[in-house]
Coordinates of C-alpha atoms and ligand atoms in Angstrom, one line a residue:
M1417 CA 0.0 0.0 0.0
R1418 CA 2.8 2.3 1.0
T1419 CA 4.6 1.7 -2.3
L1420 CA 1.5 2.1 -4.3
F1421 CA 0.7 5.4 -2.6
F1422 CA 4.3 6.6 -3.2
L1423 CA 4.1 5.6 -6.9
L1424 CA 0.9 7.5 -7.4
F1425 CA 2.2 10.5 -5.5
S1426 CA 5.4 10.8 -7.6
A1427 CA 3.6 9.9 -10.8
S1428 CA 1.0 12.7 -10.4
C1429 CA 3.5 15.3 -9.2
F1430 CA 5.7 14.8 -12.2
A1431 CA 3.0 13.7 -14.6
Q1432 CA 2.6 15.7 -17.7
T1433 CA -0.7 17.5 -18.1
S1434 CA -2.5 15.5 -20.8
P1435 CA -5.0 17.1 -23.2
K1436 CA -6.5 13.7 -23.6
I1437 CA -8.4 14.2 -20.3
H1438 CA -11.2 16.6 -21.3
L1439 CA -12.9 18.3 -18.4
N1440 CA -14.4 21.6 -17.1
Q1441 CA -11.2 23.5 -16.5
E1442 CA -12.8 25.8 -13.9
G1443 CA -14.7 23.7 -11.5
F1444 CA -17.6 21.9 -10.1
Y1445 CA -20.3 22.6 -7.5
I1446 CA -20.1 20.5 -4.4
N1447 CA -23.2 18.3 -4.9
A1448 CA -23.2 18.4 -8.7
P1449 CA -22.3 15.7 -11.3
K1450 CA -18.5 15.6 -12.1
I1451 CA -17.3 14.0 -15.2
A1452 CA -14.1 13.9 -17.3
I1453 CA -13.7 12.3 -20.7
L1454 CA -10.6 10.4 -21.7
T1455 CA -10.1 10.3 -25.5
N1456 CA -8.2 7.8 -27.7
I1457 CA -6.5 6.0 -24.8
D1458 CA -7.0 2.2 -24.5
N1459 CA -7.3 1.9 -20.7
T1460 CA -10.2 0.5 -18.7
G1461 CA -8.4 0.5 -15.4
L1462 CA -8.6 2.9 -12.6
F1463 CA -8.4 6.7 -12.5
Y1464 CA -7.6 8.9 -9.5
V1465 CA -8.4 12.3 -8.3
M1466 CA -5.5 13.9 -6.5
G1467 CA -5.4 17.0 -4.2
N1468 CA -2.7 19.6 -4.5
N1469 CA -0.5 17.8 -2.0
G1470 CA -0.6 14.6 -4.1
D1471 CA -3.0 12.7 -1.9
T1472 CA -5.5 10.5 -3.7
V1473 CA -8.9 11.6 -2.6
F1474 CA -11.0 9.5 -5.0
R1475 CA -10.5 6.4 -7.2
G1476 CA -12.9 5.2 -9.9
Q1477 CA -13.2 2.9 -12.8
I1478 CA -12.6 4.1 -16.4
S1479 CA -15.7 3.3 -18.5
A1480 CA -15.9 1.1 -21.6
P1481 CA -15.1 2.9 -24.8
E1482 CA -17.6 4.6 -27.0
K1483 CA -17.2 6.2 -30.4
S1484 CA -18.4 9.8 -30.6
K1485 CA -21.2 10.4 -33.1
N1486 CA -19.7 13.8 -34.0
S1487 CA -16.1 12.8 -34.7
S1488 CA -13.9 9.7 -34.8
L1489 CA -12.9 10.2 -31.2
I1490 CA -13.1 7.1 -28.9
C1491 CA -14.3 8.3 -25.5
R1492 CA -14.3 6.9 -22.0
T1493 CA -16.1 8.4 -19.0
L1494 CA -14.4 9.2 -15.7
N1495 CA -17.2 9.8 -13.2
F1496 CA -16.2 11.4 -9.9
S1497 CA -19.5 12.9 -8.9
E1498 CA -19.3 11.4 -5.4
L1499 CA -16.3 13.5 -4.6
N1500 CA -17.8 16.4 -2.7
Q1501 CA -15.0 17.9 -0.7
P1502 CA -14.2 21.5 -1.6
G1503 CA -10.6 21.8 -2.8
N1504 CA -8.2 22.0 -5.8
Y1505 CA -7.6 18.9 -7.7
R1506 CA -6.5 17.1 -10.9
V1507 CA -7.7 13.9 -12.4
F1508 CA -4.8 11.4 -12.9
V1509 CA -4.8 8.5 -15.4
P1510 CA -1.8 6.1 -15.0
G1511 CA 0.1 6.0 -18.2
T1512 CA -1.6 9.1 -19.6
G1513 CA -1.0 11.9 -17.1
S1514 CA -2.9 14.5 -15.2
S1515 CA -5.8 16.7 -16.3
Y1516 CA -5.8 20.5 -16.1
P1517 CA -6.4 21.6 -12.5
F1518 CA -10.0 22.4 -11.3
T1519 CA -11.7 23.2 -8.1
I1520 CA -14.7 21.8 -6.3
S1521 CA -16.3 24.8 -4.6
D1522 CA -19.5 26.4 -3.6
H1523 CA -18.8 29.2 -6.1
A1524 CA -17.3 27.2 -8.9
Y1525 CA -18.5 29.5 -11.8
L1526 CA -18.5 32.9 -10.0
K1527 CA -15.2 34.2 -11.3
T1528 CA -15.9 33.2 -14.9
A1529 CA -19.6 34.2 -14.8
T1530 CA -18.5 37.7 -13.7
A1531 CA -15.9 37.8 -16.4
T1532 CA -18.4 37.1 -19.2
L1533 CA -20.5 40.0 -18.1
K1534 CA -17.5 42.2 -17.8
G1535 CA -16.7 41.2 -21.4
Y1536 CA -19.3 43.7 -22.5
Y1537 CA -17.5 46.6 -21.0
F1538 CA -14.5 45.9 -23.3
L1539 CA -16.9 46.0 -26.3
R1540 CA -18.2 49.5 -25.6
A1541 CA -17.8 51.6 -28.7
S1542 CA -17.6 55.3 -28.0
M1543 CA -15.8 55.6 -24.7
P1544 CA -12.3 54.9 -23.6
I1545 CA -11.5 51.7 -21.7
E1546 CA -9.7 53.0 -18.7
A1547 CA -6.8 51.2 -17.1
Q1548 CA -8.6 51.4 -13.7
Y1549 CA -11.3 49.1 -15.1
G1550 CA -9.7 47.5 -18.2
G1551 CA -6.2 46.8 -16.9
Q1552 CA -3.7 46.1 -19.6
W1553 CA -6.6 46.2 -22.2
S1554 CA -7.2 50.0 -21.7
R1555 CA -7.6 51.8 -25.0
P1556 CA -8.9 55.1 -26.4
A1557 CA -12.5 55.5 -27.3
G1558 CA -13.5 53.8 -30.6
H1559 CA -16.0 55.1 -33.1
P1560 CA -17.7 58.2 -31.8
D1561 CA -20.7 57.6 -34.1
D1562 CA -22.0 61.1 -33.6
K1563 CA -22.1 61.8 -37.3
I1564 CA -23.9 59.0 -39.1
E1565 CA -25.2 59.4 -42.7
I1566 CA -28.6 58.3 -43.7
H1567 CA -27.9 55.7 -46.4
P1568 CA -30.0 56.1 -49.6
S1569 CA -31.7 52.7 -48.6
A1570 CA -33.0 54.5 -45.5
A1571 CA -34.0 57.8 -47.0
T1572 CA -37.4 59.4 -46.2
D1573 CA -38.9 62.8 -46.9
K1574 CA -37.9 64.0 -43.4
R1575 CA -34.5 62.3 -43.5
P1576 CA -33.2 62.3 -47.0
A1577 CA -30.0 60.5 -48.0
G1578 CA -27.0 62.2 -46.5
T1579 CA -28.8 63.6 -43.5
I1580 CA -26.5 63.4 -40.5
V1581 CA -27.8 61.8 -37.3
S1582 CA -26.1 60.8 -34.1
S1583 CA -25.9 57.2 -32.8
P1584 CA -23.1 57.0 -30.2
G1585 CA -22.4 54.3 -27.7
G1586 CA -23.5 50.7 -27.7
W1587 CA -21.4 47.5 -27.9
Y1588 CA -19.5 46.4 -31.0
D1589 CA -21.3 43.4 -32.4
A1590 CA -18.3 41.0 -32.4
G1591 CA -14.8 40.9 -33.8
D1592 CA -16.0 43.7 -36.2
Y1593 CA -16.9 47.3 -35.3
N1594 CA -20.4 47.6 -36.6
K1595 CA -23.7 47.7 -34.6
Y1596 CA -26.6 45.6 -35.7
I1597 CA -30.1 45.9 -34.2
V1598 CA -31.1 42.3 -34.8
N1599 CA -28.2 40.9 -33.0
S1600 CA -28.3 43.5 -30.3
G1601 CA -31.9 42.6 -29.9
I1602 CA -31.5 39.0 -28.8
T1603 CA -28.4 39.8 -26.8
M1604 CA -30.3 42.4 -24.8
G1605 CA -33.3 40.1 -24.4
T1606 CA -31.1 37.4 -23.0
L1607 CA -29.3 39.7 -20.6
L1608 CA -32.5 41.5 -19.4
S1609 CA -33.9 38.0 -18.8
A1610 CA -30.9 37.0 -16.8
Y1611 CA -31.6 40.0 -14.6
E1612 CA -35.4 39.2 -14.4
D1613 CA -34.7 35.6 -13.5
F1614 CA -31.9 36.2 -11.0
P1615 CA -32.2 39.7 -9.5
A1616 CA -30.8 38.7 -6.1
H1617 CA -27.7 37.5 -7.8
F1618 CA -27.1 40.4 -10.1
D1619 CA -28.0 43.0 -7.5
K1620 CA -24.8 42.1 -5.7
L1621 CA -22.6 41.2 -8.6
K1622 CA -19.7 43.7 -9.1
T1623 CA -17.8 43.8 -12.4
Q1624 CA -15.6 46.9 -11.7
I1625 CA -16.9 49.1 -14.5
P1626 CA -16.9 52.9 -14.3
E1627 CA -20.5 52.9 -13.0
S1628 CA -19.9 50.4 -10.2
G1629 CA -20.9 52.0 -7.0
N1630 CA -23.8 54.0 -8.4
Q1631 CA -27.2 53.0 -7.2
L1632 CA -27.8 50.5 -10.0
P1633 CA -26.7 46.9 -10.3
D1634 CA -23.7 46.6 -12.7
I1635 CA -25.6 44.5 -15.2
I1636 CA -28.2 47.3 -15.5
D1637 CA -25.5 49.9 -16.0
E1638 CA -24.0 47.7 -18.7
L1639 CA -27.4 47.1 -20.4
L1640 CA -28.1 50.9 -20.3
Y1641 CA -24.9 51.5 -22.4
N1642 CA -26.4 49.5 -25.2
L1643 CA -30.0 50.4 -24.6
R1644 CA -29.3 54.1 -25.0
W1645 CA -27.6 53.4 -28.3
M1646 CA -30.6 51.3 -29.5
L1647 CA -33.0 54.1 -28.8
T1648 CA -31.0 56.3 -31.3
M1649 CA -31.7 53.7 -34.0
Q1650 CA -35.4 54.6 -34.1
D1651 CA -36.5 57.2 -36.5
P1652 CA -38.5 59.6 -34.3
N1653 CA -40.6 60.6 -37.3
D1654 CA -42.3 57.3 -37.9
G1655 CA -41.2 54.8 -35.2
G1656 CA -39.3 52.5 -37.6
V1657 CA -35.9 51.2 -36.7
Y1658 CA -32.8 51.1 -38.9
H1659 CA -31.3 47.6 -39.4
K1660 CA -27.8 48.7 -38.6
C1661 CA -25.3 51.4 -38.0
T1662 CA -22.3 50.4 -40.1
N1663 CA -19.3 51.0 -42.3
A1664 CA -19.8 50.1 -46.0
E1665 CA -17.0 47.6 -45.7
F1666 CA -15.5 45.9 -42.6
D1667 CA -12.6 47.9 -41.0
G1668 CA -9.1 46.3 -41.2
M1669 CA -7.7 44.4 -38.3
V1670 CA -6.9 47.6 -36.4
M1671 CA -7.8 49.1 -33.1
P1672 CA -11.3 50.8 -32.9
G1673 CA -11.4 54.4 -34.0
V1674 CA -8.2 54.2 -36.0
T1675 CA -10.1 54.2 -39.3
K1676 CA -12.4 57.1 -40.0
L1677 CA -14.6 55.5 -42.7
P1678 CA -18.1 57.0 -43.0
R1679 CA -20.8 55.2 -41.0
Y1680 CA -24.3 54.8 -42.3
M1681 CA -27.8 54.2 -41.0
V1682 CA -29.0 51.5 -43.4
Q1683 CA -32.6 50.6 -44.4
K1684 CA -35.3 50.2 -41.8
S1685 CA -36.4 46.6 -41.5
T1686 CA -39.4 44.8 -39.9
A1687 CA -37.1 42.3 -38.1
A1688 CA -35.0 45.1 -36.5
T1689 CA -38.1 47.0 -35.6
L1690 CA -39.8 44.0 -34.0
D1691 CA -36.6 43.0 -32.1
F1692 CA -36.4 46.6 -30.9
V1693 CA -40.1 46.4 -29.7
A1694 CA -39.3 43.3 -27.7
V1695 CA -36.2 44.9 -26.1
T1696 CA -37.7 48.2 -25.2
A1697 CA -40.9 46.6 -23.9
Q1698 CA -38.9 44.3 -21.7
A1699 CA -36.6 47.2 -20.6
A1700 CA -39.6 49.3 -19.7
R1701 CA -40.7 46.5 -17.4
V1702 CA -37.3 45.8 -15.9
L1703 CA -36.4 49.5 -15.4
R1704 CA -39.7 50.3 -13.7
K1705 CA -38.2 49.6 -10.3
F1706 CA -35.4 52.1 -10.9
D1707 CA -37.8 54.9 -11.8
K1708 CA -36.4 57.2 -9.1
I1709 CA -32.8 56.7 -10.3
L1710 CA -33.7 56.8 -14.0
P1711 CA -36.7 59.1 -14.1
G1712 CA -38.7 58.8 -17.3
L1713 CA -36.6 56.1 -18.9
S1714 CA -39.0 53.3 -18.4
D1715 CA -41.8 55.4 -19.9
S1716 CA -39.6 56.3 -22.8
C1717 CA -38.9 52.7 -23.5
R1718 CA -42.5 51.8 -23.4
N1719 CA -43.5 54.6 -25.8
A1720 CA -40.6 53.6 -28.1
A1721 CA -41.9 50.0 -28.1
I1722 CA -45.4 51.0 -29.0
N1723 CA -44.4 53.4 -31.8
A1724 CA -42.1 50.8 -33.2
W1725 CA -44.9 48.1 -33.1
Q1726 CA -47.2 50.5 -35.0
W1727 CA -44.6 51.0 -37.6
A1728 CA -44.2 47.2 -38.0
I1729 CA -48.0 46.8 -38.4
R1730 CA -47.8 49.4 -41.2
N1731 CA -44.7 47.7 -42.7
P1732 CA -45.0 44.0 -42.0
G1733 CA -42.9 42.8 -44.9
L1734 CA -39.7 44.9 -45.1
L1735 CA -37.1 42.2 -45.1
Y1736 CA -33.4 43.0 -45.1
H1737 CA -31.9 41.6 -48.4
Q1738 CA -28.3 42.9 -48.6
A1739 CA -27.8 41.6 -52.2
E1740 CA -31.0 43.3 -53.4
L1741 CA -30.2 46.5 -51.6
N1742 CA -26.8 46.6 -53.2
K1743 CA -28.4 46.4 -56.7
K1744 CA -30.2 49.6 -56.0
F1745 CA -28.1 51.8 -53.8
E1746 CA -24.6 53.2 -53.4
P1747 CA -22.4 52.8 -51.6
K1748 CA -22.8 49.1 -51.5
I1749 CA -22.9 47.7 -47.9
N1750 CA -20.9 44.5 -47.3
T1751 CA -20.9 44.1 -43.6
G1752 CA -22.9 41.6 -41.5
A1753 CA -26.4 41.1 -43.1
Y1754 CA -28.4 39.5 -40.3
G1755 CA -31.1 39.0 -42.9
D1756 CA -34.0 36.8 -41.8
G1757 CA -36.8 35.6 -44.1
N1758 CA -39.2 34.4 -41.5
L1759 CA -40.5 36.9 -39.0
K1760 CA -43.2 34.8 -37.3
D1761 CA -41.0 34.4 -34.2
E1762 CA -40.1 38.1 -34.2
W1763 CA -43.9 38.9 -34.1
F1764 CA -44.3 36.4 -31.3
W1765 CA -41.5 37.8 -29.2
A1766 CA -42.5 41.4 -29.7
A1767 CA -46.1 40.7 -28.9
S1768 CA -45.1 38.6 -25.8
E1769 CA -42.9 41.4 -24.3
L1770 CA -45.6 44.0 -25.0
F1771 CA -48.3 41.8 -23.5
V1772 CA -46.3 41.1 -20.3
T1773 CA -45.4 44.8 -19.9
T1774 CA -48.8 46.3 -20.8
R1775 CA -51.3 43.4 -20.3
D1776 CA -53.1 44.9 -23.4
K1777 CA -55.3 42.3 -25.0
T1778 CA -54.3 43.4 -28.6
Y1779 CA -51.0 41.6 -28.2
E1780 CA -52.5 38.5 -26.7
L1781 CA -54.2 37.7 -30.1
W1782 CA -50.8 38.0 -31.9
I1783 CA -49.2 35.5 -29.4
I1784 CA -51.9 32.9 -30.0
D1785 CA -51.8 33.5 -33.8
K1786 CA -48.0 33.1 -34.0
L1787 CA -47.4 30.3 -31.4
E1788 CA -47.2 27.3 -33.8
G1789 CA -43.6 26.6 -34.9
T1790 CA -42.0 29.3 -32.9
V1791 CA -40.6 27.1 -30.2
R1792 CA -37.1 26.5 -31.6
L1793 CA -33.7 27.1 -30.0
V1794 CA -33.0 30.8 -29.5
S1795 CA -30.6 32.4 -32.0
W1796 CA -30.4 35.8 -33.7
N1797 CA -33.0 34.7 -36.2
S1798 CA -35.1 32.5 -33.9
V1799 CA -36.4 34.5 -31.0
G1800 CA -39.8 32.9 -30.2
L1801 CA -38.6 31.1 -27.1
A1802 CA -37.4 34.4 -25.6
G1803 CA -41.1 35.5 -25.5
A1804 CA -42.2 32.2 -24.1
Y1805 CA -39.6 32.5 -21.3
S1806 CA -40.8 36.0 -20.4
M1807 CA -44.4 34.9 -20.1
I1808 CA -43.5 32.0 -18.0
R1809 CA -41.3 34.2 -15.8
N1810 CA -44.1 36.8 -15.3
E1811 CA -46.9 34.3 -15.0
K1812 CA -48.2 36.1 -11.9
N1813 CA -48.6 39.4 -13.7
L1814 CA -50.6 38.0 -16.6
P1815 CA -54.4 38.4 -16.8
P1816 CA -56.0 35.3 -15.2
N1817 CA -57.9 34.3 -18.4
F1818 CA -54.5 33.8 -20.1
I1819 CA -54.0 30.7 -18.0
N1820 CA -54.9 28.1 -20.7
N1821 CA -52.6 29.7 -23.3
L1822 CA -49.8 29.8 -20.7
A1823 CA -50.3 26.2 -20.0
T1824 CA -49.8 25.4 -23.7
I1825 CA -46.7 27.5 -23.8
K1826 CA -45.3 25.8 -20.8
T1827 CA -46.0 22.4 -22.3
R1828 CA -44.2 23.4 -25.5
V1829 CA -41.1 24.6 -23.6
K1830 CA -41.0 21.5 -21.5
E1831 CA -41.4 19.2 -24.5
F1832 CA -38.6 21.1 -26.2
A1833 CA -36.3 20.7 -23.2
D1834 CA -37.2 17.0 -23.0
S1835 CA -36.1 16.5 -26.5
L1836 CA -32.8 18.0 -25.7
L1837 CA -32.4 16.1 -22.5
S1838 CA -33.2 12.8 -24.1
R1839 CA -30.1 13.1 -26.3
Q1840 CA -27.6 13.6 -23.5
Q1841 CA -26.9 10.0 -22.7
A1842 CA -26.2 9.3 -26.4
T1843 CA -23.4 11.8 -26.6
A1844 CA -19.9 10.4 -25.9
F1845 CA -19.0 13.6 -24.0
R1846 CA -22.2 13.2 -21.9
T1847 CA -23.3 16.7 -22.8
V1848 CA -26.7 17.8 -24.2
M1849 CA -24.6 19.7 -26.7
G1850 CA -23.8 17.5 -29.7
G1851 CA -27.1 15.5 -29.4
S1852 CA -27.4 16.4 -33.1
A1853 CA -24.5 17.0 -35.4
K1854 CA -26.4 20.2 -36.5
D1855 CA -25.6 21.7 -33.1
F1856 CA -22.2 22.5 -34.6
E1857 CA -22.8 25.6 -36.6
W1858 CA -21.5 29.2 -36.8
G1859 CA -21.5 30.3 -33.1
S1860 CA -22.1 26.8 -31.8
N1861 CA -21.1 27.8 -28.3
G1862 CA -24.2 30.0 -28.4
V1863 CA -26.2 26.8 -29.3
A1864 CA -24.7 25.0 -26.2
A1865 CA -25.6 28.0 -23.9
N1866 CA -29.0 28.5 -25.3
Q1867 CA -29.8 24.8 -24.9
G1868 CA -28.8 25.3 -21.3
I1869 CA -31.2 28.2 -20.9
A1870 CA -34.1 26.1 -22.4
L1871 CA -33.3 23.4 -19.8
M1872 CA -33.2 25.9 -17.0
N1873 CA -36.6 27.1 -18.0
A1874 CA -37.9 23.5 -17.9
Y1875 CA -36.5 23.5 -14.4
F1876 CA -38.4 26.7 -13.5
I1877 CA -41.6 25.0 -14.7
T1878 CA -41.1 21.6 -13.1
K1879 CA -38.5 22.1 -10.3
E1880 CA -37.0 18.8 -11.5
K1881 CA -33.3 18.7 -10.9
K1882 CA -32.5 16.7 -13.9
Y1883 CA -33.0 19.7 -16.1
L1884 CA -30.5 21.7 -14.1
E1885 CA -27.9 18.9 -14.3
A1886 CA -28.4 18.7 -18.1
A1887 CA -27.9 22.5 -18.3
L1888 CA -24.7 22.0 -16.2
S1889 CA -23.5 19.5 -18.8
N1890 CA -23.4 22.3 -21.4
A1891 CA -21.6 24.6 -19.0
D1892 CA -19.1 21.8 -18.6
Y1893 CA -18.9 21.6 -22.4
I1894 CA -18.2 25.4 -22.8
L1895 CA -15.6 25.2 -20.0
G1896 CA -13.7 22.3 -21.5
R1897 CA -15.5 19.0 -21.6
N1898 CA -15.7 19.0 -25.4
A1899 CA -13.9 17.3 -28.3
T1900 CA -11.5 20.3 -28.9
G1901 CA -10.3 20.4 -25.3
Y1902 CA -10.6 24.2 -25.2
C1903 CA -12.2 26.1 -22.4
F1904 CA -13.9 28.5 -24.9
I1905 CA -13.9 31.7 -22.8
T1906 CA -10.9 34.0 -23.1
G1907 CA -8.9 34.2 -19.9
A1908 CA -10.6 31.3 -18.2
G1909 CA -9.5 27.7 -17.6
S1910 CA -6.0 26.4 -18.5
R1911 CA -6.3 26.2 -22.3
S1912 CA -8.5 28.9 -23.8
P1913 CA -8.5 30.8 -27.1
M1914 CA -5.4 33.0 -27.5
H1915 CA -6.2 34.3 -31.1
P1916 CA -9.9 35.0 -31.4
H1917 CA -11.2 36.9 -34.4
H1918 CA -11.6 40.1 -32.5
R1919 CA -9.9 43.2 -33.8
P1920 CA -8.7 44.7 -30.5
S1921 CA -7.3 41.3 -29.4
V1922 CA -5.4 41.1 -32.7
A1923 CA -4.2 44.7 -32.9
D1924 CA -3.4 45.7 -29.3
G1925 CA 0.0 44.1 -29.2
I1926 CA -0.9 42.4 -25.9
A1927 CA -0.3 38.6 -25.8
D1928 CA -3.5 37.8 -23.9
P1929 CA -6.8 38.3 -25.7
V1930 CA -9.4 40.6 -24.2
P1931 CA -10.9 38.5 -21.3
G1932 CA -14.4 37.2 -20.7
L1933 CA -15.3 36.7 -24.4
V1934 CA -16.7 33.5 -25.8
A1935 CA -15.3 32.1 -29.0
G1936 CA -17.8 30.9 -31.7
G1937 CA -16.9 27.2 -31.4
P1938 CA -16.7 24.2 -33.7
N1939 CA -18.3 24.9 -37.1
P1940 CA -17.7 22.3 -39.9
G1941 CA -19.0 24.9 -42.4
R1942 CA -15.6 26.6 -42.1
Q1943 CA -16.8 29.5 -44.2
D1944 CA -13.6 31.5 -43.5
G1945 CA -11.4 29.2 -45.6
C1946 CA -8.8 29.1 -42.9
K1947 CA -6.6 26.1 -42.2
Y1948 CA -8.2 23.7 -39.7
E1949 CA -6.2 20.8 -38.2
F1950 CA -9.5 18.9 -37.5
T1951 CA -12.6 19.1 -39.6
E1952 CA -15.2 16.8 -38.1
P1953 CA -18.4 18.4 -36.7
E1954 CA -17.3 18.6 -33.1
T1955 CA -13.6 19.2 -33.8
S1956 CA -13.6 21.8 -36.5
Y1957 CA -12.4 24.7 -34.5
T1958 CA -9.1 26.6 -34.9
D1959 CA -7.6 29.1 -32.5
D1960 CA -6.5 31.4 -35.3
D1961 CA -7.5 35.0 -35.7
C1962 CA -8.3 34.4 -39.4
S1963 CA -11.1 32.1 -38.4
Y1964 CA -14.3 34.2 -38.1
A1965 CA -16.4 31.1 -38.7
S1966 CA -15.1 29.2 -35.6
N1967 CA -13.2 31.7 -33.5
E1968 CA -15.0 35.0 -33.6
I1969 CA -16.4 36.5 -30.4
A1970 CA -19.9 38.0 -30.5
I1971 CA -22.4 39.6 -28.2
N1972 CA -25.1 37.1 -29.1
W1973 CA -23.1 34.1 -27.8
N1974 CA -21.6 35.8 -24.8
A1975 CA -25.1 36.7 -23.5
P1976 CA -26.4 33.1 -23.1
V1977 CA -23.1 32.2 -21.4
V1978 CA -23.6 35.1 -19.0
Y1979 CA -27.1 33.8 -18.3
L1980 CA -26.1 30.1 -18.0
L1981 CA -23.0 30.6 -15.7
N1982 CA -24.6 33.3 -13.5
G1983 CA -27.9 31.4 -13.3
L1984 CA -26.2 28.2 -12.3
E1985 CA -24.0 29.9 -9.8
F1986 CA -27.1 31.4 -8.2
L1987 CA -29.1 28.1 -8.2
L1988 CA -26.2 25.8 -7.2
S1989 CA -24.1 27.7 -4.7
Q1990 CA -25.4 26.9 -1.2
K1991 CA -25.1 30.6 -0.2
Ligands
9MR3392 O1 -14.3 40.5 -39.5 C1 -15.5 40.1 -40.2 C2 -16.3 39.3 -39.3 O2 -16.8 40.1 -38.2 C3 -17.5 38.6 -40.0 O3 -18.1 37.7 -39.1 C4 -17.0 37.9 -41.2 C5 -18.1 37.4 -42.0 O4 -19.0 38.4 -42.5 O5 -16.2 38.8 -42.0 C6 -15.1 39.3 -41.4 O6 -14.4 40.2 -42.3 C7 -13.7 39.5 -43.3 C8 -14.4 39.7 -44.6 O7 -15.6 39.0 -44.7 C9 -13.6 39.2 -45.8 N1 -12.3 39.9 -45.8 C10 -11.5 39.7 -44.5 C11 -12.3 40.2 -43.4 C12 -11.5 40.1 -42.1 O8 -11.1 38.8 -41.9
9MR3393 O1 -23.8 34.7 -36.4 C1 -23.9 35.0 -37.8 C2 -24.1 33.6 -38.5 O2 -25.3 33.0 -38.1 C3 -24.1 33.8 -40.0 O3 -24.1 32.6 -40.6 C4 -22.9 34.6 -40.4 C5 -22.8 34.9 -41.8 O4 -23.8 35.8 -42.2 O5 -22.8 35.9 -39.7 C6 -22.7 35.7 -38.3 O6 -22.7 37.0 -37.7 C7 -21.6 37.8 -37.9 C8 -22.1 39.1 -38.5 O7 -22.6 38.9 -39.8 C9 -21.0 40.2 -38.5 N1 -20.4 40.4 -37.2 C10 -19.9 39.1 -36.7 C11 -21.0 38.1 -36.5 C12 -20.4 36.8 -35.9 O8 -19.6 36.1 -36.7

């Protein structure tokens, strides 16, 4: 026994860290499931969990092999869920080596959950990032956006082409420096929902931003920075909302504000306007309790939402078709399109948020009319579930005669979550993510996080723990239990993206990328034409800044990660 112990001790101390042990590189909650996956190692013996001092604290059996459905990897499960002593550990597999370090703790996600919210501060467009808050990533203000030209596609009598308007602030969309209402919409909806679902958590959460210490929670301060920009995207003359505030062509890979290319307000669209309705209606509701600190803002949001809704009713079919637009207008616009051909879910979301906020029956009819087929995973072009979540969350404030409709909506959400849950045991990484090879698309980490949110909503409906544990499996996925072995959040874990497609991270001359940002994730579409070492669905990821299809950061996939990690921290820490 003594010799065995000694052998293990020395083996683990000097053992190489092995990337073949894939696990959450941050940590696990005390009473939560704990799993690592061993890939392409022929070993069905024992594995060990060792503390920092080399003591073995747990010993378990390596499972039988299983081929992953989403790649050629052969996977074995190492389950150490029973270990529930707080501490710092590594998994050790004799002959293979040690895993990255991890903790078991009551606040396993807190640090990273906070960092993902802080990530938005670094994306703020028109103000400097100061060293006091941004550390080594401080930088001058980016695009001031106080002189935006009305593009010919957006011209009206009152605002002819070339009219100058002001649209400062807001977050940059992603690795690029443009600001798009559609993508801002679902991002804001997700973050507002995080606050609505977990106010007690966010009321205390400090992210060290310039506004920290004022009377508002930091998440609200961060949201306001983008909300105030969004409000400038509405034409006060008719209530319609411009699709985007953008360059004609993407800026080069330089720091923000270096290029001085003209910026344009491009075509109003029904999708942008409906997403704007949903966000401002939800903001009106969420900000109501801060009326004393933000006098009039909640009312302004409500009015903005109603005006935009009326514009959409008058203009129900104005889709954004960049190629068509470029046949008619100069300059041609070649930045992100966010064009969506099906707006049923946008109507549903907008009507849901207005209904919850105003209780006006007009919107109820739209909800019922648009329900069929809108329960699909949330993404920038699929926003129906966001409306369903808001109605479920605000059940108590809905008119009593809505109860049957709400029951239907709950059933749909639960069924959707059940279909996700049922796939978990069939994935070799034991995550809900990867239940279908189609999960691996542009921004697949957003898919993983949004699946987590759907599962958490099923938990809210049923209070059944299995949904929370399934949501956790996707947090584990994002934090490292995936085929690539990356913890996909910059600055988190042991092996995280170093070269995201993010202009400041490329151009700032600092080795570490801007922290708290989520990389897109595996995407076998590989639309960027970069070199990928692996190309199977769950492995087609490359940590190269040329790879905008697998390694770009974006506000719409950071937001569900903010929701997932903060929500799980709130629900699973024993407080
Ligand atoms: O940087 C752009 C990124 O934000 C977009 O997601 C991507 C796809 O639209 O395009 C990137 O810009 C590239 C452009 O499409 C082609 N020329 C090189 C640009 C930078 O890599
Ligand atoms: O997330 C978007 C993805 O679904 C699209 O397939 C892709 C190509 O149109 O564009 C993605 O969004 C990018 C946007 O167009 C420009 N800013 C960066 C976004 C993330 O890559």
